[in-house]
mmCIF file of C-alpha atoms and ligand atoms in Angstrom:
data_model
loop_
_atom_site.group_PDB
_atom_site.id
_atom_site.type_symbol
_atom_site.label_atom_id
_atom_site.label_comp_id
_atom_site.label_asym_id
_atom_site.label_seq_id
_atom_site.Cartn_x
_atom_site.Cartn_y
_atom_site.Cartn_z
ATOM 1 C CA MET A 278 6.204 25.293 11.870
ATOM 2 C CA LEU A 279 4.059 22.980 10.179
ATOM 3 C CA ALA A 280 5.382 19.690 10.022
ATOM 4 C CA ALA A 281 5.821 18.081 6.308
ATOM 5 C CA ARG A 282 2.185 16.992 5.340
ATOM 6 C CA ARG A 283 3.875 13.206 3.999
ATOM 7 C CA THR A 284 4.214 12.522 8.240
ATOM 8 C CA SER A 285 0.903 13.754 9.407
ATOM 9 C CA THR A 286 -0.458 10.259 8.796
ATOM 10 C CA PHE A 287 2.493 8.632 11.025
ATOM 11 C CA THR A 288 1.296 7.486 14.384
ATOM 12 C CA GLU A 289 3.983 6.851 17.272
ATOM 13 C CA SER A 290 4.099 3.123 17.697
ATOM 14 C CA VAL A 291 1.565 1.389 19.680
ATOM 15 C CA ILE A 292 3.877 -1.333 20.623
ATOM 16 C CA ARG A 293 6.345 1.285 22.019
ATOM 17 C CA GLU A 294 3.565 2.817 23.879
ATOM 18 C CA MET A 295 2.235 -0.750 25.369
ATOM 19 C CA THR A 296 5.768 -0.965 26.441
ATOM 20 C CA ARG A 297 5.405 1.747 28.534
ATOM 21 C CA ILE A 298 1.846 1.509 30.201
ATOM 22 C CA ALA A 299 3.710 -2.397 30.673
ATOM 23 C CA GLN A 300 6.685 -0.911 33.032
ATOM 24 C CA MET A 301 4.378 1.641 34.526
ATOM 25 C CA HIS A 302 2.511 -1.485 35.810
ATOM 26 C CA GLU A 303 5.069 -4.290 35.971
ATOM 27 C CA ALA A 304 3.517 -6.317 33.236
ATOM 28 C CA VAL A 305 4.679 -9.271 31.742
ATOM 29 C CA ASN A 306 5.585 -8.030 27.979
ATOM 30 C CA LEU A 307 4.258 -9.923 25.370
ATOM 31 C CA ALA A 308 4.349 -6.978 23.288
ATOM 32 C CA GLN A 309 7.644 -6.241 21.839
ATOM 33 C CA GLY A 310 9.246 -8.569 19.138
ATOM 34 C CA PHE A 311 12.321 -9.312 21.036
ATOM 35 C CA PRO A 312 13.862 -11.632 22.623
ATOM 36 C CA ASP A 313 13.947 -11.892 26.581
ATOM 37 C CA PHE A 314 16.734 -13.996 26.210
ATOM 38 C CA PRO A 315 20.763 -13.266 25.190
ATOM 39 C CA MET A 316 22.321 -14.318 21.998
ATOM 40 C CA PRO A 317 24.603 -16.802 20.804
ATOM 41 C CA GLU A 318 27.995 -16.365 22.521
ATOM 42 C CA PRO A 319 29.710 -17.370 19.732
ATOM 43 C CA LEU A 320 28.262 -13.885 17.881
ATOM 44 C CA LYS A 321 28.609 -12.534 20.722
ATOM 45 C CA ASP A 322 32.640 -12.986 20.664
ATOM 46 C CA ALA A 323 32.993 -12.507 17.497
ATOM 47 C CA ALA A 324 32.102 -8.830 17.651
ATOM 48 C CA CYS A 325 33.893 -8.366 20.907
ATOM 49 C CA ALA A 326 37.077 -9.745 19.024
ATOM 50 C CA ALA A 327 36.305 -7.334 15.853
ATOM 51 C CA ILE A 328 35.774 -4.673 18.020
ATOM 52 C CA GLN A 329 39.701 -5.567 19.490
ATOM 53 C CA GLY A 330 40.642 -6.116 16.047
ATOM 54 C CA ASN A 331 39.890 -2.859 14.600
ATOM 55 C CA ILE A 332 37.051 -2.901 12.995
ATOM 56 C CA ASN A 333 35.900 0.165 13.749
ATOM 57 C CA GLN A 334 35.336 2.368 10.901
ATOM 58 C CA TYR A 335 32.835 2.180 8.263
ATOM 59 C CA ALA A 336 32.892 -1.051 6.517
ATOM 60 C CA VAL A 337 32.146 -0.422 2.613
ATOM 61 C CA THR A 338 29.100 1.316 2.210
ATOM 62 C CA TRP A 339 26.804 -1.415 0.938
ATOM 63 C CA GLY A 340 28.121 -3.973 3.156
ATOM 64 C CA SER A 341 31.724 -5.924 4.510
ATOM 65 C CA ALA A 342 32.731 -8.695 1.807
ATOM 66 C CA ASN A 343 32.556 -11.234 4.381
ATOM 67 C CA LEU A 344 29.112 -10.640 5.187
ATOM 68 C CA ARG A 345 27.813 -10.606 1.337
ATOM 69 C CA ILE A 346 29.697 -13.766 0.853
ATOM 70 C CA ALA A 347 28.185 -15.784 4.156
ATOM 71 C CA ILE A 348 24.976 -14.094 2.480
ATOM 72 C CA SER A 349 25.652 -15.661 -0.719
ATOM 73 C CA GLU A 350 26.502 -18.936 0.640
ATOM 74 C CA LYS A 351 23.753 -19.216 2.771
ATOM 75 C CA TYR A 352 21.403 -18.945 -0.177
ATOM 76 C CA ARG A 353 23.306 -21.202 -2.174
ATOM 77 C CA ARG A 354 23.067 -23.481 0.622
ATOM 78 C CA TRP A 355 19.509 -23.551 2.243
ATOM 79 C CA TYR A 356 17.822 -22.569 -1.484
ATOM 80 C CA ASN A 357 19.871 -23.257 -4.136
ATOM 81 C CA MET A 358 20.130 -19.892 -5.223
ATOM 82 C CA GLU A 359 23.061 -17.937 -6.825
ATOM 83 C CA VAL A 360 23.614 -14.452 -5.452
ATOM 84 C CA ASP A 361 26.265 -12.394 -6.850
ATOM 85 C CA PRO A 362 28.117 -11.017 -3.445
ATOM 86 C CA ASP A 363 29.153 -8.177 -5.728
ATOM 87 C CA ARG A 364 26.442 -6.809 -7.161
ATOM 88 C CA GLU A 365 23.302 -8.565 -6.117
ATOM 89 C CA VAL A 366 23.663 -7.844 -2.214
ATOM 90 C CA THR A 367 23.408 -4.870 -0.048
ATOM 91 C CA VAL A 368 23.407 -5.112 3.804
ATOM 92 C CA THR A 369 21.445 -2.151 5.595
ATOM 93 C CA CYS A 370 20.651 -1.460 8.818
ATOM 94 C CA GLY A 371 17.862 -4.303 9.756
ATOM 95 C CA ALA A 372 15.044 -5.473 7.286
ATOM 96 C CA THR A 373 13.744 -2.287 7.821
ATOM 97 C CA GLU A 374 15.992 -0.046 6.371
ATOM 98 C CA ALA A 375 16.315 -2.370 3.438
ATOM 99 C CA MET A 376 12.769 -1.950 3.349
ATOM 100 C CA ALA A 377 12.757 1.887 3.228
ATOM 101 C CA SER A 378 15.825 1.821 0.666
ATOM 102 C CA VAL A 379 14.123 -0.881 -1.820
ATOM 103 C CA PHE A 380 10.668 1.458 -1.598
ATOM 104 C CA MET A 381 12.793 4.524 -2.315
ATOM 105 C CA ALA A 382 14.622 3.439 -5.058
ATOM 106 C CA LEU A 383 12.039 1.723 -7.253
ATOM 107 C CA MET A 384 8.834 3.670 -6.580
ATOM 108 C CA ASP A 385 7.452 6.819 -7.998
ATOM 109 C CA PRO A 386 5.061 9.411 -7.248
ATOM 110 C CA GLY A 387 1.417 7.585 -8.426
ATOM 111 C CA ASP A 388 3.049 3.763 -7.946
ATOM 112 C CA GLU A 389 0.716 1.926 -5.789
ATOM 113 C CA VAL A 390 1.994 -1.167 -3.723
ATOM 114 C CA ILE A 391 -0.259 -4.186 -2.630
ATOM 115 C CA VAL A 392 0.019 -4.870 1.117
ATOM 116 C CA LEU A 393 -1.245 -7.570 2.916
ATOM 117 C CA GLU A 394 -2.989 -7.245 5.569
ATOM 118 C CA PRO A 395 -2.772 -7.290 8.806
ATOM 119 C CA PHE A 396 1.124 -6.296 8.645
ATOM 120 C CA TYR A 397 3.978 -4.938 9.919
ATOM 121 C CA GLU A 398 4.029 -1.217 10.916
ATOM 122 C CA ASN A 399 6.550 -0.454 8.583
ATOM 123 C CA TYR A 400 4.926 -0.544 5.109
ATOM 124 C CA GLY A 401 2.462 1.665 4.395
ATOM 125 C CA PRO A 402 5.153 4.644 5.739
ATOM 126 C CA ASP A 403 7.383 2.941 3.810
ATOM 127 C CA ALA A 404 5.586 3.217 0.895
ATOM 128 C CA ILE A 405 4.602 7.111 1.823
ATOM 129 C CA LEU A 406 7.796 7.826 2.457
ATOM 130 C CA ALA A 407 8.280 6.975 -0.637
ATOM 131 C CA GLY A 408 5.896 8.782 -2.845
ATOM 132 C CA ALA A 409 4.042 5.439 -3.244
ATOM 133 C CA THR A 410 0.313 4.521 -2.259
ATOM 134 C CA PRO A 411 -0.448 1.505 -0.559
ATOM 135 C CA VAL A 412 -3.327 -0.523 -1.462
ATOM 136 C CA PHE A 413 -4.557 -3.089 1.192
ATOM 137 C CA VAL A 414 -5.704 -6.564 0.773
ATOM 138 C CA PRO A 415 -7.217 -8.375 3.960
ATOM 139 C CA PHE A 416 -5.950 -11.771 4.463
ATOM 140 C CA GLU A 417 -9.326 -13.911 5.199
ATOM 141 C CA ARG A 418 -10.129 -15.203 8.123
ATOM 142 C CA PRO A 419 -10.454 -17.536 10.654
ATOM 143 C CA ASN A 420 -7.068 -18.899 8.941
ATOM 144 C CA TRP A 421 -5.650 -15.999 7.479
ATOM 145 C CA THR A 422 -5.740 -17.120 4.016
ATOM 146 C CA LEU A 423 -5.348 -15.224 0.576
ATOM 147 C CA ASP A 424 -8.319 -14.524 -1.367
ATOM 148 C CA ALA A 425 -7.667 -15.226 -4.812
ATOM 149 C CA ASP A 426 -10.304 -12.938 -6.424
ATOM 150 C CA ARG A 427 -9.658 -10.511 -3.977
ATOM 151 C CA LEU A 428 -5.915 -10.198 -4.746
ATOM 152 C CA ARG A 429 -6.423 -10.250 -8.367
ATOM 153 C CA LYS A 430 -8.885 -7.245 -7.826
ATOM 154 C CA ALA A 431 -6.365 -5.188 -6.389
ATOM 155 C CA PHE A 432 -3.496 -5.569 -9.210
ATOM 156 C CA ASN A 433 -3.837 -2.961 -12.184
ATOM 157 C CA LYS A 434 -1.611 -0.942 -14.221
ATOM 158 C CA ARG A 435 -0.119 1.322 -11.209
ATOM 159 C CA THR A 436 0.864 -1.412 -9.570
ATOM 160 C CA LYS A 437 4.726 -1.524 -9.230
ATOM 161 C CA ALA A 438 5.005 -3.958 -6.336
ATOM 162 C CA ILE A 439 3.731 -5.990 -3.908
ATOM 163 C CA VAL A 440 5.198 -6.483 -0.428
ATOM 164 C CA VAL A 441 5.113 -10.911 0.689
ATOM 165 C CA ASN A 442 5.965 -11.121 4.589
ATOM 166 C CA THR A 443 6.242 -14.844 4.908
ATOM 167 C CA PRO A 444 6.562 -16.385 7.368
ATOM 168 C CA HIS A 445 3.738 -13.587 8.476
ATOM 169 C CA ASN A 446 3.939 -10.812 11.083
ATOM 170 C CA PRO A 447 1.323 -11.006 13.483
ATOM 171 C CA THR A 448 -0.627 -13.560 11.809
ATOM 172 C CA GLY A 449 1.707 -16.670 11.729
ATOM 173 C CA ARG A 450 0.991 -18.195 8.326
ATOM 174 C CA VAL A 451 3.719 -19.331 6.249
ATOM 175 C CA LEU A 452 2.211 -18.863 2.950
ATOM 176 C CA THR A 453 1.853 -22.075 1.293
ATOM 177 C CA ARG A 454 3.041 -22.763 -2.625
ATOM 178 C CA ALA A 455 -0.302 -22.407 -3.870
ATOM 179 C CA GLU A 456 -0.723 -18.766 -2.715
ATOM 180 C CA MET A 457 2.887 -18.217 -3.618
ATOM 181 C CA SER A 458 1.870 -19.111 -7.326
ATOM 182 C CA LEU A 459 -0.946 -17.225 -7.577
ATOM 183 C CA ILE A 460 1.138 -14.275 -6.704
ATOM 184 C CA SER A 461 4.407 -14.585 -8.882
ATOM 185 C CA GLU A 462 1.037 -15.386 -12.006
ATOM 186 C CA LEU A 463 0.179 -11.566 -10.994
ATOM 187 C CA CYS A 464 3.317 -10.264 -10.885
ATOM 188 C CA LEU A 465 4.577 -11.381 -14.368
ATOM 189 C CA LYS A 466 0.933 -10.917 -15.503
ATOM 190 C CA TYR A 467 1.111 -7.044 -14.334
ATOM 191 C CA ASP A 468 4.839 -6.866 -14.812
ATOM 192 C CA VAL A 469 5.014 -5.985 -10.695
ATOM 193 C CA TRP A 470 8.225 -6.694 -8.266
ATOM 194 C CA ALA A 471 7.412 -9.006 -5.487
ATOM 195 C CA ILE A 472 9.750 -7.435 -2.311
ATOM 196 C CA THR A 473 9.485 -9.699 0.150
ATOM 197 C CA ASP A 474 9.953 -9.937 3.803
ATOM 198 C CA GLU A 475 11.879 -13.495 4.762
ATOM 199 C CA ILE A 476 13.095 -12.449 8.210
ATOM 200 C CA TYR A 477 11.649 -14.937 10.062
ATOM 201 C CA GLU A 478 12.620 -17.460 7.623
ATOM 202 C CA HIS A 479 14.403 -19.681 9.423
ATOM 203 C CA ILE A 480 11.593 -19.717 12.751
ATOM 204 C CA ARG A 481 9.126 -22.268 10.943
ATOM 205 C CA TYR A 482 6.079 -24.924 12.342
ATOM 206 C CA ALA A 483 4.740 -26.125 9.177
ATOM 207 C CA GLY A 484 5.123 -25.947 5.920
ATOM 208 C CA GLU A 485 8.145 -25.067 3.583
ATOM 209 C CA HIS A 486 9.728 -21.528 3.278
ATOM 210 C CA HIS A 487 8.639 -20.362 -0.354
ATOM 211 C CA VAL A 488 11.963 -17.951 -1.520
ATOM 212 C CA MET A 489 9.936 -15.909 -4.183
ATOM 213 C CA ALA A 490 13.363 -15.225 -6.128
ATOM 214 C CA THR A 491 13.329 -19.103 -6.664
ATOM 215 C CA TRP A 492 9.934 -19.425 -8.740
ATOM 216 C CA PRO A 493 10.009 -19.626 -12.277
ATOM 217 C CA GLU A 494 10.733 -16.394 -13.843
ATOM 218 C CA MET A 495 10.530 -14.313 -10.561
ATOM 219 C CA ARG A 496 14.537 -13.943 -9.657
ATOM 220 C CA GLU A 497 14.338 -11.140 -12.297
ATOM 221 C CA ARG A 498 11.193 -9.491 -10.126
ATOM 222 C CA THR A 499 11.968 -10.379 -6.600
ATOM 223 C CA ILE A 500 13.610 -8.471 -4.175
ATOM 224 C CA THR A 501 14.838 -10.715 -1.187
ATOM 225 C CA ILE A 502 14.908 -8.751 2.243
ATOM 226 C CA SER A 503 16.079 -11.093 5.366
ATOM 227 C CA GLY A 504 18.608 -10.300 8.090
ATOM 228 C CA LEU A 505 19.619 -11.483 11.452
ATOM 229 C CA SER A 506 17.646 -9.873 13.670
ATOM 230 C CA LYS A 507 15.487 -12.847 14.405
ATOM 231 C CA THR A 508 17.862 -15.512 13.111
ATOM 232 C CA PHE A 509 20.458 -14.966 15.968
ATOM 233 C CA SER A 510 18.035 -12.665 18.761
ATOM 234 C CA CYS A 511 19.961 -9.696 18.172
ATOM 235 C CA THR A 512 17.283 -7.152 17.186
ATOM 236 C CA GLY A 513 19.525 -4.511 18.806
ATOM 237 C CA TRP A 514 22.506 -5.126 16.455
ATOM 238 C CA ARG A 515 20.324 -3.701 13.106
ATOM 239 C CA LEU A 516 21.274 -6.012 10.283
ATOM 240 C CA GLY A 517 19.888 -6.775 7.452
ATOM 241 C CA TYR A 518 20.062 -6.780 3.344
ATOM 242 C CA ALA A 519 18.452 -6.619 -0.003
ATOM 243 C CA ILE A 520 19.266 -9.126 -2.764
ATOM 244 C CA ALA A 521 18.263 -7.789 -6.294
ATOM 245 C CA PRO A 522 19.240 -7.912 -9.942
ATOM 246 C CA PRO A 523 22.415 -5.601 -10.474
ATOM 247 C CA ALA A 524 19.961 -3.169 -12.010
ATOM 248 C CA GLN A 525 17.773 -2.416 -8.939
ATOM 249 C CA THR A 526 20.847 -2.983 -6.473
ATOM 250 C CA ALA A 527 22.864 -0.243 -7.846
ATOM 251 C CA PRO A 528 19.366 2.101 -7.089
ATOM 252 C CA ILE A 529 19.314 0.507 -3.878
ATOM 253 C CA ARG A 530 22.786 0.998 -2.584
ATOM 254 C CA LYS A 531 22.551 4.730 -3.677
ATOM 255 C CA VAL A 532 19.381 5.353 -1.450
ATOM 256 C CA HIS A 533 21.452 3.022 1.383
ATOM 257 C CA ASP A 534 24.535 5.223 1.348
ATOM 258 C CA PHE A 535 22.513 8.197 1.740
ATOM 259 C CA LEU A 536 20.671 7.293 4.890
ATOM 260 C CA THR A 537 22.973 5.574 6.913
ATOM 261 C CA VAL A 538 25.916 5.108 4.987
ATOM 262 C CA GLY A 539 26.372 1.840 6.425
ATOM 263 C CA ALA A 540 25.698 -0.848 9.411
ATOM 264 C CA PRO A 541 27.992 -1.185 12.044
ATOM 265 C CA ALA A 542 31.340 -2.720 10.494
ATOM 266 C CA PRO A 543 32.412 -5.009 13.582
ATOM 267 C CA LEU A 544 28.645 -6.429 13.824
ATOM 268 C CA GLN A 545 29.041 -7.277 10.490
ATOM 269 C CA ALA A 546 32.147 -9.271 11.049
ATOM 270 C CA ALA A 547 30.379 -10.952 13.913
ATOM 271 C CA GLY A 548 27.203 -11.398 11.575
ATOM 272 C CA ALA A 549 29.381 -13.448 8.841
ATOM 273 C CA VAL A 550 30.210 -15.907 12.025
ATOM 274 C CA GLY A 551 26.727 -16.426 12.251
ATOM 275 C CA LEU A 552 25.732 -17.325 8.946
ATOM 276 C CA ALA A 553 27.978 -19.846 8.418
ATOM 277 C CA PHE A 554 26.299 -21.401 11.687
ATOM 278 C CA ASP A 555 25.871 -25.416 10.699
ATOM 279 C CA ALA A 556 21.995 -26.634 10.241
ATOM 280 C CA ASP A 557 21.790 -27.712 13.828
ATOM 281 C CA TYR A 558 21.887 -24.054 15.366
ATOM 282 C CA PHE A 559 18.428 -23.322 13.071
ATOM 283 C CA ASN A 560 17.341 -26.605 13.225
ATOM 284 C CA HIS A 561 17.353 -26.086 17.339
ATOM 285 C CA LEU A 562 15.554 -22.509 16.615
ATOM 286 C CA ALA A 563 12.712 -23.384 15.471
ATOM 287 C CA LEU A 564 12.393 -26.633 17.560
ATOM 288 C CA ASP A 565 12.802 -24.539 20.623
ATOM 289 C CA TYR A 566 10.393 -21.828 19.733
ATOM 290 C CA ARG A 567 8.048 -24.769 18.729
ATOM 291 C CA ALA A 568 8.361 -25.257 22.724
ATOM 292 C CA ARG A 569 7.715 -21.838 23.613
ATOM 293 C CA ARG A 570 4.742 -21.796 21.224
ATOM 294 C CA HIS A 571 3.447 -24.656 23.250
ATOM 295 C CA VAL A 572 2.960 -22.634 26.538
ATOM 296 C CA LEU A 573 1.491 -19.717 24.817
ATOM 297 C CA VAL A 574 -1.237 -21.966 22.917
ATOM 298 C CA GLU A 575 -2.060 -23.574 25.994
ATOM 299 C CA ALA A 576 -2.419 -20.468 28.465
ATOM 300 C CA LEU A 577 -4.526 -18.614 25.286
ATOM 301 C CA THR A 578 -6.450 -21.569 24.712
ATOM 302 C CA GLU A 579 -7.120 -22.278 28.384
ATOM 303 C CA ALA A 580 -8.265 -18.711 28.909
ATOM 304 C CA GLY A 581 -10.820 -18.411 26.106
ATOM 305 C CA PHE A 582 -9.146 -16.641 23.414
ATOM 306 C CA THR A 583 -9.579 -18.223 19.852
ATOM 307 C CA PHE A 584 -6.786 -17.910 17.504
ATOM 308 C CA SER A 585 -5.111 -20.143 14.398
ATOM 309 C CA VAL A 586 -1.612 -21.712 15.632
ATOM 310 C CA PRO A 587 0.934 -19.938 14.302
ATOM 311 C CA GLU A 588 3.138 -21.963 11.663
ATOM 312 C CA GLY A 589 5.817 -19.780 11.977
ATOM 313 C CA ALA A 590 7.298 -16.478 13.389
ATOM 314 C CA TYR A 591 6.851 -15.910 16.760
ATOM 315 C CA TYR A 592 3.247 -14.016 17.514
ATOM 316 C CA ILE A 593 -0.756 -15.210 18.277
ATOM 317 C CA LEU A 594 -3.040 -12.820 16.978
ATOM 318 C CA ALA A 595 -5.712 -13.958 19.219
ATOM 319 C CA ASP A 596 -9.651 -12.411 18.929
ATOM 320 C CA PHE A 597 -10.881 -12.127 22.811
ATOM 321 C CA SER A 598 -14.740 -11.867 21.309
ATOM 322 C CA GLU A 599 -15.789 -14.391 23.479
ATOM 323 C CA LEU A 600 -13.994 -12.545 26.715
ATOM 324 C CA SER A 601 -14.821 -8.947 26.307
ATOM 325 C CA ASP A 602 -17.346 -6.527 24.629
ATOM 326 C CA LEU A 603 -13.991 -3.938 24.591
ATOM 327 C CA ASP A 604 -12.737 -2.783 21.648
ATOM 328 C CA ASP A 605 -8.531 -3.833 21.269
ATOM 329 C CA VAL A 606 -7.102 -0.956 22.461
ATOM 330 C CA THR A 607 -9.221 -0.927 25.550
ATOM 331 C CA PHE A 608 -8.702 -4.488 25.680
ATOM 332 C CA ALA A 609 -5.439 -4.219 25.551
ATOM 333 C CA LYS A 610 -4.915 -1.371 28.452
ATOM 334 C CA TRP A 611 -7.222 -3.195 30.413
ATOM 335 C CA MET A 612 -5.166 -6.853 30.132
ATOM 336 C CA THR A 613 -1.767 -4.897 30.735
ATOM 337 C CA GLN A 614 -3.461 -3.251 34.180
ATOM 338 C CA GLU A 615 -5.580 -5.867 35.603
ATOM 339 C CA ILE A 616 -3.849 -8.945 34.301
ATOM 340 C CA GLY A 617 -0.452 -7.808 33.959
ATOM 341 C CA VAL A 618 0.276 -8.940 30.242
ATOM 342 C CA ALA A 619 0.791 -6.205 28.129
ATOM 343 C CA THR A 620 -0.268 -7.481 24.115
ATOM 344 C CA VAL A 621 -0.644 -5.193 20.767
ATOM 345 C CA PRO A 622 -3.815 -3.749 19.964
ATOM 346 C CA GLY A 623 -4.968 -5.573 16.497
ATOM 347 C CA SER A 624 -5.745 -2.588 15.339
ATOM 348 C CA SER A 625 -2.331 -1.345 14.882
ATOM 349 C CA PHE A 626 -1.888 -4.057 11.812
ATOM 350 C CA TYR A 627 -4.711 -2.619 10.216
ATOM 351 C CA HIS A 628 -5.378 0.746 7.617
ATOM 352 C CA ASP A 629 -8.605 -0.492 7.979
ATOM 353 C CA ARG A 630 -8.896 -0.619 11.471
ATOM 354 C CA GLU A 631 -11.977 -1.658 12.246
ATOM 355 C CA LEU A 632 -11.474 -5.294 11.534
ATOM 356 C CA GLY A 633 -8.769 -5.466 14.371
ATOM 357 C CA ARG A 634 -11.187 -3.938 17.025
ATOM 358 C CA LYS A 635 -11.174 -7.588 18.868
ATOM 359 C CA LEU A 636 -7.677 -8.973 18.016
ATOM 360 C CA VAL A 637 -4.368 -8.615 20.426
ATOM 361 C CA ARG A 638 -1.343 -10.244 19.877
ATOM 362 C CA PHE A 639 0.751 -11.970 21.708
ATOM 363 C CA ALA A 640 4.526 -12.292 21.512
ATOM 364 C CA PHE A 641 6.277 -15.488 22.397
ATOM 365 C CA CYS A 642 10.067 -14.842 22.053
ATOM 366 C CA LYS A 643 10.684 -14.663 25.064
ATOM 367 C CA LYS A 644 12.167 -16.936 28.176
ATOM 368 C CA PHE A 645 10.187 -19.985 29.193
ATOM 369 C CA ASP A 646 10.125 -18.334 33.010
ATOM 370 C CA THR A 647 8.197 -14.859 31.190
ATOM 371 C CA LEU A 648 5.882 -17.437 28.939
ATOM 372 C CA ARG A 649 5.058 -19.308 32.381
ATOM 373 C CA ARG A 650 4.301 -16.215 34.021
ATOM 374 C CA ALA A 651 2.308 -14.993 31.644
ATOM 375 C CA ALA A 652 0.433 -17.889 31.861
ATOM 376 C CA ASP A 653 -0.148 -17.941 35.160
ATOM 377 C CA ARG A 654 -1.978 -14.237 34.658
ATOM 378 C CA LEU A 655 -3.826 -15.218 31.966
ATOM 379 C CA ALA A 656 -6.101 -17.943 33.715
ATOM 380 C CA GLU A 657 -7.854 -14.844 35.412
ATOM 381 C CA VAL A 658 -8.661 -13.539 32.437
ATOM 382 C CA ARG A 659 -12.002 -14.780 32.262
ATOM 383 C CA GLN A 660 -12.737 -14.533 35.799
ATOM 384 C CA LYS A 661 -12.114 -10.833 35.561
ATOM 385 C CA ALA A 662 -13.250 -10.044 32.116
HETATM 386 C C1 LIG B 943 7.728 -9.043 9.316
HETATM 387 C C2 LIG B 943 9.048 -7.947 9.720
HETATM 388 N N1 LIG B 943 9.840 -7.296 9.111
HETATM 389 C C3 LIG B 943 10.893 -6.947 9.603
HETATM 390 C C4 LIG B 943 11.195 -6.198 10.823
HETATM 391 C C5 LIG B 943 12.704 -6.165 11.504
HETATM 392 O O1 LIG B 943 13.385 -6.438 10.989
HETATM 393 P P1 LIG B 943 15.272 -5.676 11.725
HETATM 394 O O2 LIG B 943 15.239 -6.090 13.036
HETATM 395 O O3 LIG B 943 15.756 -6.711 11.064
HETATM 396 O O4 LIG B 943 14.551 -4.298 11.176
HETATM 397 C C6 LIG B 943 10.359 -7.032 12.046
HETATM 398 C C7 LIG B 943 10.222 -6.618 12.989
HETATM 399 O O5 LIG B 943 9.451 -6.698 14.340
HETATM 400 C C8 LIG B 943 9.216 -7.589 11.015
HETATM 401 O O6 LIG B 943 8.029 -8.337 12.045
#
């Protein structure tokens, strides 16, 4: 029996494959985008207390009231944005599930969704699962900027949504006011949804975090997606959320209910504690990542990679053309086996795989020790390549 046609273009995550090879060769794993250091103690304590306090049954399907209120307060405090916790917030199993639920709630077959590439690898499959067609627009090299003409050309009467990820994985771009204005102008002109992925909102080294929903006239046509994975170094907790106007929140909640029923109840209780942390926590998070970025920037520069220094998130997408004639997949495997540093081949972030053939992505959400070990090994690339 054959599997459903909709799965035929899905490939196994290259990132997981690289991790497997990394384990085989005891390589330093800079492929996967999750921290190898512990999450904040107060959140762990709050989760244990919630379990001991018998918060172990299903929460309200769209999220426990405490967490929804904490999310709403966060938006007021950080972005001066009013969010109704009862009618506009859906707590999901990670931003990943939020994105899938939003796509399934809003898209019909034949709808087009604009995805900027390179992209986080779930967006294309999300569109396909929802029966929509992804339309890809590449960022312009070398600095991963948006080309206004190219973006304009992608919009048409079939366009239903655009996915806007800032700070951006894998390029590290933080979209500028001008780029956000261009996107909002086109969304308004073509009556299109902006579906934002703001999971790295608190991990920034330059620029401002622009929340599309606070843009003039955009509140009614933006779905804001974010989560706790990156901000609190707890990618395994699977806590995310979608903020949408009430008319769209209703179908998003229905899809979410049928997909997962709800996110883990005790962890939702703990998540509310984290969101109420004061500004120091969030500022420290960004400063800490800035220092980690510095270690990897130095190491990659000395090793001979070329790249633009990330403005946000915790990745460096580096060009290895000056070091090797190999393609990205072969180079990444060679790096893992011969140098002992695992990366992600650039083509896995592109629909047009050729665009990523000379790129690999390094993640720096790692202990300083891990990064220094990687740096020592990277010093050998030029010699061995
Ligand atoms: C851009 C982007 N969105 C979403 C996610 C996943 O978020 P979550 O853990 O909340 O599902 C990631 C994880 O790497 C990501 O890079």
